[in-house]
Amino acid sequence: MFHEKLKQHLVDERLSVRIILAVVLYFAFFFTLTVLSYYLLPEEFLMNKNSLTDFETSTNLFTSTVQIFSFNLLSVVFIVIGNLFAFFNRNNGFIPCGYLALGLQFATNAITLGTWSFTVASIAPDLPGRLLRMFDLAHRGGLWEMMGQVLVMCATARIAIVKTNGKEVINTPIKEIRLKKSEIACAVSGLCLMFAGAFVESSSILSL
């Protein structure tokens, strides 16, 4: 079936296939959910539920950047831990739980944008304005950070040490985890993008 093939490609041995498919699927999901939340949920829906509402950063650019980057690394931790566990699919394929963690992160970002649940923000723009602001890479860190998370996810998508198939559990020693050079480079690139996003976000906050 088509969706089974998609799942297999998400853990394809070719890193490029994993990245392309994840980018297409997750960003389509992000923008679709942003539109739906704009029309279906009340404004500032996540204002008192988003942990960032109580997150105050330093007035120093470098310190603020490190603070935001460190906070965003929590998502990476959940993604990598999730990738240590996987569920078998048909044809002996498997899907790591990190993809679920990434999906939850994208969903939170989408609803935050769609309902304009930002504490550091001006008057809420209309839907096109909200979507277009994501592509202002010089002033908005969202795309930088999400693309970085996707790269880390794809780089570590094949590190599962616990795979379950119904009641059957297959364990692999953690010492047998091996990342290819391309996967290591991909993960490092992802972290660099996240740091760049934190820098852009810090600059925007301090310029207000």
Tab-separated table of N, CA, C and O in Angstrom, residues 58-66 198-199 202-203 206:
chain	number	residue	atom	x	y	z
A	58	SER	N	17.897	36.696	28.042
A	58	SER	CA	18.817	37.759	28.423
A	58	SER	C	18.760	38.909	27.418
A	58	SER	O	18.319	38.747	26.281
A	59	THR	N	19.219	40.066	27.850
A	59	THR	CA	19.293	41.220	26.950
A	59	THR	C	20.604	41.216	26.162
A	59	THR	O	20.818	42.075	25.306
A	60	ASN	N	21.474	40.264	26.440
A	60	ASN	CA	22.716	40.091	25.690
A	60	ASN	C	22.457	39.141	24.526
A	60	ASN	O	21.906	38.055	24.714
A	61	LEU	N	22.849	39.533	23.315
A	61	LEU	CA	22.525	38.762	22.117
A	61	LEU	C	23.072	37.343	22.176
A	61	LEU	O	22.352	36.380	21.908
A	62	PHE	N	24.347	37.197	22.522
A	62	PHE	CA	24.942	35.861	22.541
A	62	PHE	C	24.286	34.983	23.607
A	62	PHE	O	23.937	33.832	23.357
A	63	THR	N	24.103	35.551	24.805
A	63	THR	CA	23.495	34.782	25.897
A	63	THR	C	22.072	34.380	25.546
A	63	THR	O	21.647	33.242	25.780
A	64	SER	N	21.335	35.316	24.952
A	64	SER	CA	19.959	35.024	24.546
A	64	SER	C	19.925	33.922	23.502
A	64	SER	O	19.064	33.024	23.545
A	65	THR	N	20.859	33.977	22.560
A	65	THR	CA	20.928	32.949	21.518
A	65	THR	C	21.178	31.576	22.126
A	65	THR	O	20.519	30.592	21.761
A	66	VAL	N	22.111	31.496	23.062
A	66	VAL	CA	22.418	30.222	23.714
A	66	VAL	C	21.214	29.725	24.514
A	66	VAL	O	20.915	28.523	24.518
A	198	ALA	N	18.082	30.336	16.410
A	198	ALA	CA	18.090	30.947	17.740
A	198	ALA	C	18.701	32.342	17.688
A	198	ALA	O	18.222	33.271	18.363
A	199	PHE	N	19.731	32.506	16.875
A	199	PHE	CA	20.374	33.818	16.725
A	199	PHE	C	19.420	34.815	16.079
A	199	PHE	O	19.285	35.958	16.543
A	202	SER	N	16.695	35.687	18.563
A	202	SER	CA	17.216	36.565	19.618
A	202	SER	C	17.342	37.993	19.099
A	202	SER	O	16.986	38.956	19.790
A	203	SER	N	17.882	38.131	17.892
A	203	SER	CA	18.052	39.457	17.302
A	203	SER	C	16.718	40.169	17.150
A	203	SER	O	16.601	41.371	17.431
A	206	LEU	N	15.359	41.260	20.669
A	206	LEU	CA	16.101	42.372	21.251
A	206	LEU	C	15.907	43.672	20.470
A	206	LEU	O	16.146	44.760	21.009
